[in-house]
Amino acid sequence: QKEKAKNEHFAIGAFNVCNIETLKAVTQAAVKLQTPVILEASDREINYFGIKELSAVVNVLREDLNIPLILNLDHGKDFEMCKRAVEAGFDYIHFDGSALPLEENIKITQEVVKLAHKHGLPVEGEMDHIQGSSEDHTKEDPTKYQLAGKYTDPEAAYGFVKKTGIDVFAAFIGNLHGTFATSEKLDFDVFRKLTTILPNTYFSLHGGSGISADQIKKAVEMGIVKVNVNTDMRIVFKNVLQKTLNESNEIAFYKLARPAISAVQGV
């Protein structure tokens, strides 16, 4: 799927799922569009859903829906979590060691790659800490967060990819986790240098919620093959569910959840 995306200049959407409702929303949207989709969950989302439970439900959906569903560990924080995801049957492993000293990050990423490749699974690595969080920052200026981090250095990225053997590189080119008062501006000059120095590497774009459609489109045309979205879904799910609860005397949750599922599907 990654090679097809790169060759045909499209990106696969990667959407976080933390419960059966968001899982339904994302897979229903994928069925409607007849498109492959990446279903992903972070450590905390996995601990809430259950790692074996999430994998089992996705396997059932994969059989029933007959579309490519890729289950991804999103921002796995240590080797043990990556190992658990591999053993649970995940299809894609993202190890995020960006908060660690570079050499330690490289060492652990190498071990994750060794384990995942043994099982035929691709690995996404992260060298520079992508700023922000998957929260509503719409009262804040994104530039404050962008200036807090160092954008990916193409030469350093080349060394990181060659030493670790990762398949996908999570670039920091101005993209942030969360939504902000204004759209984030991506540094396409940095990204162009990255794709030039690493022509055989796939690239992901985290923080899709806060980036305008035209910037997303340009990034995809330049070589992004995976775009992560989470915050937009969280905000809509919470707001619509809250409105439904406030306006309804219904007590059956499966009825109360339907408008929120529909709204997240729209996202």
CSV table of C-alpha atoms in Angstrom, one decimal, residues 16 60-62 65 78 81 85 87 106 133 144 157 175 177 204 208 229 237:
chain,number,residue,atom,x,y,z
A,16,ASN,CA,-6.9,7.0,15.9
A,60,VAL,CA,-13.4,-9.4,12.3
A,61,LEU,CA,-14.0,-6.1,10.5
A,62,ARG,CA,-11.3,-6.9,8.0
A,65,LEU,CA,-15.8,-5.3,5.2
A,78,ASP,CA,9.2,1.7,24.4
A,81,MET,CA,5.0,-1.9,23.8
A,85,ALA,CA,1.8,-4.9,19.4
A,87,GLU,CA,2.6,-10.3,19.3
A,106,ILE,CA,18.7,4.8,17.4
A,133,SER,CA,-0.6,17.3,21.8
A,144,LYS,CA,4.8,29.2,19.7
A,157,ALA,CA,17.6,12.3,9.1
A,175,ASN,CA,3.3,20.0,11.6
A,177,HIS,CA,-0.3,17.6,17.2
A,204,SER,CA,4.4,10.3,7.3
A,208,GLY,CA,-3.1,16.4,10.2
A,229,VAL,CA,-5.7,12.6,12.2
A,237,PHE,CA,-17.1,13.1,19.1
